[in-house]
């Protein structure tokens, strides 16, 4: 009897043309369509994030298992939020949660340092490519596009509640 395959690790991010993903602890744009896609992609799954990303969100996101990575042993989190001292520990915890939830994917949702650490473990990128070059001080890690195969694209899109046009682009490790 073979064991179930481990869950895929997806990096989920909205990224400007200049690589910007944040300005301080905030998003550098308001894109309603991206928020809806983010919810759909992550719903029912373990989501892994750094402490600052969790604090910028300000609460556990409903319908998902939040796993916060922090070396600060005194970091207090609300009930139901799991913590891990390292990305490696969070990946183990995330895989256990994915199995418990019966899902085949867990998602890294930020920030920049966690994305950079998670890249070698990722097999999927679920990006919202924002067609703008906003000012910001937080960047998505540069990556070798040749190592990834585009498996889906939708857009450009710009709804009336969206600050910039964007495209949804999914990649899998080639």
PDB file of C-alpha atoms in Angstrom:
ATOM      1  CA  UNK A   1       0.000   0.000   0.000  1.00  0.00           C
ATOM      2  CA  UNK A   2       1.529   3.332  -1.056  1.00  0.00           C
ATOM      3  CA  UNK A   3       1.345   6.505   0.982  1.00  0.00           C
ATOM      4  CA  UNK A   4      -0.579   9.473  -0.358  1.00  0.00           C
ATOM      5  CA  UNK A   5       1.493  12.002  -2.262  1.00  0.00           C
ATOM      6  CA  UNK A   6       2.525  14.978  -0.170  1.00  0.00           C
ATOM      7  CA  UNK A   7       0.540  18.159  -0.814  1.00  0.00           C
ATOM      8  CA  UNK A   8       1.859  20.567  -3.413  1.00  0.00           C
ATOM      9  CA  UNK A   9       3.303  23.828  -2.174  1.00  0.00           C
ATOM     10  CA  UNK A  10       1.994  26.875  -4.020  1.00  0.00           C
ATOM     11  CA  UNK A  11       3.334  30.399  -3.672  1.00  0.00           C
ATOM     12  CA  UNK A  12       0.381  32.786  -3.947  1.00  0.00           C
ATOM     13  CA  UNK A  13       1.141  36.467  -4.579  1.00  0.00           C
ATOM     14  CA  UNK A  14       0.169  39.608  -6.442  1.00  0.00           C
ATOM     15  CA  UNK A  15       3.299  41.022  -8.069  1.00  0.00           C
ATOM     16  CA  UNK A  16       3.870  44.330  -9.854  1.00  0.00           C
ATOM     17  CA  UNK A  17       5.886  44.520 -13.075  1.00  0.00           C
ATOM     18  CA  UNK A  18       8.788  45.796 -10.945  1.00  0.00           C
ATOM     19  CA  UNK A  19       8.517  42.864  -8.498  1.00  0.00           C
ATOM     20  CA  UNK A  20       6.827  44.942  -5.784  1.00  0.00           C
ATOM     21  CA  UNK A  21       4.425  43.066  -3.502  1.00  0.00           C
ATOM     22  CA  UNK A  22       4.193  45.507  -0.613  1.00  0.00           C
ATOM     23  CA  UNK A  23       4.736  48.964   0.786  1.00  0.00           C
ATOM     24  CA  UNK A  24       5.566  48.699   4.465  1.00  0.00           C
ATOM     25  CA  UNK A  25       3.009  46.307   5.911  1.00  0.00           C
ATOM     26  CA  UNK A  26       0.354  47.051   3.280  1.00  0.00           C
ATOM     27  CA  UNK A  27      -0.468  46.095  -0.280  1.00  0.00           C
ATOM     28  CA  UNK A  28       0.569  48.838  -2.740  1.00  0.00           C
ATOM     29  CA  UNK A  29      -2.804  48.661  -4.539  1.00  0.00           C
ATOM     30  CA  UNK A  30      -6.450  47.784  -4.172  1.00  0.00           C
ATOM     31  CA  UNK A  31      -7.493  45.067  -6.605  1.00  0.00           C
ATOM     32  CA  UNK A  32     -10.831  43.516  -5.694  1.00  0.00           C
ATOM     33  CA  UNK A  33     -10.464  40.783  -8.329  1.00  0.00           C
ATOM     34  CA  UNK A  34      -7.178  39.632  -6.788  1.00  0.00           C
ATOM     35  CA  UNK A  35      -8.707  39.413  -3.310  1.00  0.00           C
ATOM     36  CA  UNK A  36     -11.535  37.244  -4.661  1.00  0.00           C
ATOM     37  CA  UNK A  37      -9.087  34.934  -6.436  1.00  0.00           C
ATOM     38  CA  UNK A  38      -6.881  34.745  -3.344  1.00  0.00           C
ATOM     39  CA  UNK A  39      -9.881  33.622  -1.304  1.00  0.00           C
ATOM     40  CA  UNK A  40     -10.863  31.005  -3.896  1.00  0.00           C
ATOM     41  CA  UNK A  41      -7.312  29.609  -4.197  1.00  0.00           C
ATOM     42  CA  UNK A  42      -6.667  29.373  -0.453  1.00  0.00           C
ATOM     43  CA  UNK A  43     -10.121  28.393   0.834  1.00  0.00           C
ATOM     44  CA  UNK A  44     -10.070  25.194   2.897  1.00  0.00           C
ATOM     45  CA  UNK A  45      -6.264  24.892   2.788  1.00  0.00           C
ATOM     46  CA  UNK A  46      -3.364  25.469   5.155  1.00  0.00           C
ATOM     47  CA  UNK A  47      -1.818  28.893   4.553  1.00  0.00           C
ATOM     48  CA  UNK A  48       1.759  29.561   5.671  1.00  0.00           C
ATOM     49  CA  UNK A  49       2.960  33.077   6.393  1.00  0.00           C
ATOM     50  CA  UNK A  50       5.503  35.047   8.329  1.00  0.00           C
ATOM     51  CA  UNK A  51       4.643  36.890  11.532  1.00  0.00           C
ATOM     52  CA  UNK A  52       4.642  40.340   9.904  1.00  0.00           C
ATOM     53  CA  UNK A  53       2.264  39.162   7.179  1.00  0.00           C
ATOM     54  CA  UNK A  54      -0.058  37.729   9.824  1.00  0.00           C
ATOM     55  CA  UNK A  55       0.094  40.972  11.815  1.00  0.00           C
ATOM     56  CA  UNK A  56      -0.632  43.048   8.692  1.00  0.00           C
ATOM     57  CA  UNK A  57      -3.744  40.934   8.014  1.00  0.00           C
ATOM     58  CA  UNK A  58      -4.670  41.365  11.663  1.00  0.00           C
ATOM     59  CA  UNK A  59      -6.697  38.192  12.152  1.00  0.00           C
ATOM     60  CA  UNK A  60      -6.942  34.562  11.105  1.00  0.00           C
ATOM     61  CA  UNK A  61      -8.564  34.263   7.697  1.00  0.00           C
ATOM     62  CA  UNK A  62     -11.810  32.313   7.856  1.00  0.00           C
ATOM     63  CA  UNK A  63     -12.070  28.939   6.118  1.00  0.00           C
ATOM     64  CA  UNK A  64      -8.327  28.320   6.178  1.00  0.00           C
ATOM     65  CA  UNK A  65      -5.783  26.959   8.650  1.00  0.00           C
ATOM     66  CA  UNK A  66      -3.287  29.732   9.404  1.00  0.00           C
ATOM     67  CA  UNK A  67       0.290  28.668  10.169  1.00  0.00           C
ATOM     68  CA  UNK A  68       2.478  31.563  11.292  1.00  0.00           C
ATOM     69  CA  UNK A  69       6.253  31.235  11.084  1.00  0.00           C
ATOM     70  CA  UNK A  70       8.045  33.098  13.850  1.00  0.00           C
ATOM     71  CA  UNK A  71      11.238  32.623  15.840  1.00  0.00           C
ATOM     72  CA  UNK A  72       9.676  34.786  18.602  1.00  0.00           C
ATOM     73  CA  UNK A  73       8.560  32.218  21.201  1.00  0.00           C
ATOM     74  CA  UNK A  74       6.559  34.920  22.982  1.00  0.00           C
ATOM     75  CA  UNK A  75       4.494  35.744  19.898  1.00  0.00           C
ATOM     76  CA  UNK A  76       0.856  35.357  20.947  1.00  0.00           C
ATOM     77  CA  UNK A  77      -1.624  34.218  18.307  1.00  0.00           C
ATOM     78  CA  UNK A  78      -5.387  33.838  18.474  1.00  0.00           C
ATOM     79  CA  UNK A  79      -6.901  30.447  19.206  1.00  0.00           C
ATOM     80  CA  UNK A  80      -6.891  28.182  16.174  1.00  0.00           C
ATOM     81  CA  UNK A  81      -3.762  29.719  14.638  1.00  0.00           C
ATOM     82  CA  UNK A  82      -0.771  27.372  14.529  1.00  0.00           C
ATOM     83  CA  UNK A  83       2.817  28.533  14.899  1.00  0.00           C
ATOM     84  CA  UNK A  84       6.113  27.129  13.702  1.00  0.00           C
ATOM     85  CA  UNK A  85       9.671  28.284  14.487  1.00  0.00           C
ATOM     86  CA  UNK A  86      10.915  27.777  10.906  1.00  0.00           C
ATOM     87  CA  UNK A  87       9.713  27.256   7.355  1.00  0.00           C
ATOM     88  CA  UNK A  88      10.735  23.584   7.553  1.00  0.00           C
ATOM     89  CA  UNK A  89       8.583  23.065  10.662  1.00  0.00           C
ATOM     90  CA  UNK A  90       5.711  24.945   8.996  1.00  0.00           C
ATOM     91  CA  UNK A  91       5.949  22.687   5.928  1.00  0.00           C
ATOM     92  CA  UNK A  92       5.623  19.583   8.119  1.00  0.00           C
ATOM     93  CA  UNK A  93       2.697  21.128  10.002  1.00  0.00           C
ATOM     94  CA  UNK A  94       1.100  22.268   6.735  1.00  0.00           C
ATOM     95  CA  UNK A  95       1.394  18.793   5.209  1.00  0.00           C
ATOM     96  CA  UNK A  96      -0.239  17.272   8.301  1.00  0.00           C
ATOM     97  CA  UNK A  97      -3.058  19.819   8.128  1.00  0.00           C
ATOM     98  CA  UNK A  98      -3.535  19.271   4.380  1.00  0.00           C
ATOM     99  CA  UNK A  99      -3.868  15.530   5.007  1.00  0.00           C
ATOM    100  CA  UNK A 100      -6.316  16.150   7.866  1.00  0.00           C
ATOM    101  CA  UNK A 101      -8.360  18.518   5.667  1.00  0.00           C
ATOM    102  CA  UNK A 102      -8.192  16.211   2.626  1.00  0.00           C
ATOM    103  CA  UNK A 103      -6.633  18.809   0.319  1.00  0.00           C
ATOM    104  CA  UNK A 104      -3.715  18.396  -2.080  1.00  0.00           C
ATOM    105  CA  UNK A 105      -2.182  21.858  -1.758  1.00  0.00           C
ATOM    106  CA  UNK A 106      -0.906  24.265   0.871  1.00  0.00           C
ATOM    107  CA  UNK A 107      -0.124  27.907   0.140  1.00  0.00           C
ATOM    108  CA  UNK A 108       2.606  30.325   1.145  1.00  0.00           C
ATOM    109  CA  UNK A 109       1.100  33.820   1.261  1.00  0.00           C
ATOM    110  CA  UNK A 110       4.051  35.982   2.346  1.00  0.00           C
ATOM    111  CA  UNK A 111       6.138  37.845   3.095  1.00  0.00           C
ATOM    112  CA  UNK A 112       9.213  38.278   0.958  1.00  0.00           C
ATOM    113  CA  UNK A 113      11.610  36.311   3.206  1.00  0.00           C
ATOM    114  CA  UNK A 114       9.188  33.396   3.498  1.00  0.00           C
ATOM    115  CA  UNK A 115       8.643  33.361  -0.290  1.00  0.00           C
ATOM    116  CA  UNK A 116      12.426  33.291  -0.817  1.00  0.00           C
ATOM    117  CA  UNK A 117      12.875  30.421   1.651  1.00  0.00           C
ATOM    118  CA  UNK A 118       9.912  28.498   0.189  1.00  0.00           C
ATOM    119  CA  UNK A 119      10.901  28.735  -3.498  1.00  0.00           C
ATOM    120  CA  UNK A 120      13.053  25.567  -3.456  1.00  0.00           C
ATOM    121  CA  UNK A 121      10.082  23.615  -2.033  1.00  0.00           C
ATOM    122  CA  UNK A 122       7.391  25.044  -4.334  1.00  0.00           C
ATOM    123  CA  UNK A 123       5.908  23.222  -7.294  1.00  0.00           C
ATOM    124  CA  UNK A 124       3.260  25.847  -8.171  1.00  0.00           C
ATOM    125  CA  UNK A 125       3.127  29.619  -8.504  1.00  0.00           C
ATOM    126  CA  UNK A 126      -0.300  31.234  -8.467  1.00  0.00           C
ATOM    127  CA  UNK A 127       0.417  34.827  -9.364  1.00  0.00           C
ATOM    128  CA  UNK A 128      -1.646  37.883 -10.020  1.00  0.00           C
ATOM    129  CA  UNK A 129       0.603  39.832 -12.348  1.00  0.00           C
ATOM    130  CA  UNK A 130      -0.284  43.479 -11.745  1.00  0.00           C
ATOM    131  CA  UNK A 131       0.207  45.639 -14.846  1.00  0.00           C
ATOM    132  CA  UNK A 132       1.754  48.547 -12.973  1.00  0.00           C
ATOM    133  CA  UNK A 133       5.015  49.577 -11.363  1.00  0.00           C
ATOM    134  CA  UNK A 134       3.920  50.814  -7.930  1.00  0.00           C
ATOM    135  CA  UNK A 135       6.267  52.235  -5.345  1.00  0.00           C
ATOM    136  CA  UNK A 136       7.083  49.735  -2.648  1.00  0.00           C
ATOM    137  CA  UNK A 137       9.809  48.306  -0.463  1.00  0.00           C
ATOM    138  CA  UNK A 138       8.822  44.630  -0.375  1.00  0.00           C
ATOM    139  CA  UNK A 139       9.613  42.497  -3.435  1.00  0.00           C
ATOM    140  CA  UNK A 140       8.754  39.023  -4.659  1.00  0.00           C
ATOM    141  CA  UNK A 141      11.953  37.027  -5.160  1.00  0.00           C
ATOM    142  CA  UNK A 142      13.376  37.034  -8.672  1.00  0.00           C
ATOM    143  CA  UNK A 143      13.064  33.568 -10.169  1.00  0.00           C
ATOM    144  CA  UNK A 144      14.201  31.671 -13.224  1.00  0.00           C
ATOM    145  CA  UNK A 145      11.119  31.769 -15.456  1.00  0.00           C
ATOM    146  CA  UNK A 146      12.603  29.081 -17.714  1.00  0.00           C
ATOM    147  CA  UNK A 147      12.299  26.631 -14.805  1.00  0.00           C
ATOM    148  CA  UNK A 148       8.526  27.134 -14.694  1.00  0.00           C
ATOM    149  CA  UNK A 149       5.844  26.203 -17.220  1.00  0.00           C
ATOM    150  CA  UNK A 150       2.848  28.509 -17.613  1.00  0.00           C
ATOM    151  CA  UNK A 151      -0.280  26.354 -17.259  1.00  0.00           C
ATOM    152  CA  UNK A 152      -2.987  29.012 -17.132  1.00  0.00           C
ATOM    153  CA  UNK A 153      -3.537  32.685 -17.897  1.00  0.00           C
ATOM    154  CA  UNK A 154      -6.558  34.925 -17.618  1.00  0.00           C
ATOM    155  CA  UNK A 155      -6.452  38.596 -18.455  1.00  0.00           C
ATOM    156  CA  UNK A 156      -5.623  41.379 -18.625  1.00  0.00           C
ATOM    157  CA  UNK A 157      -8.632  42.240 -16.460  1.00  0.00           C
ATOM    158  CA  UNK A 158      -9.653  45.524 -14.869  1.00  0.00           C
ATOM    159  CA  UNK A 159     -12.907  45.740 -12.957  1.00  0.00           C
ATOM    160  CA  UNK A 160     -14.428  49.003 -11.811  1.00  0.00           C
ATOM    161  CA  UNK A 161     -13.151  48.359  -8.245  1.00  0.00           C
ATOM    162  CA  UNK A 162      -9.609  47.556  -9.397  1.00  0.00           C
ATOM    163  CA  UNK A 163      -6.875  50.177  -9.186  1.00  0.00           C
ATOM    164  CA  UNK A 164      -4.787  48.522 -11.929  1.00  0.00           C
ATOM    165  CA  UNK A 165      -5.263  45.964 -14.683  1.00  0.00           C
ATOM    166  CA  UNK A 166      -3.931  42.496 -13.877  1.00  0.00           C
ATOM    167  CA  UNK A 167      -3.629  38.943 -15.171  1.00  0.00           C
ATOM    168  CA  UNK A 168      -4.009  35.691 -13.267  1.00  0.00           C
ATOM    169  CA  UNK A 169      -1.105  33.409 -14.214  1.00  0.00           C
ATOM    170  CA  UNK A 170      -0.475  29.896 -12.898  1.00  0.00           C
ATOM    171  CA  UNK A 171       2.897  28.182 -13.239  1.00  0.00           C
ATOM    172  CA  UNK A 172       4.092  24.678 -12.437  1.00  0.00           C
ATOM    173  CA  UNK A 173       7.654  23.554 -12.025  1.00  0.00           C
ATOM    174  CA  UNK A 174       8.893  22.465 -15.457  1.00  0.00           C
TER     175      UNK A 174
END
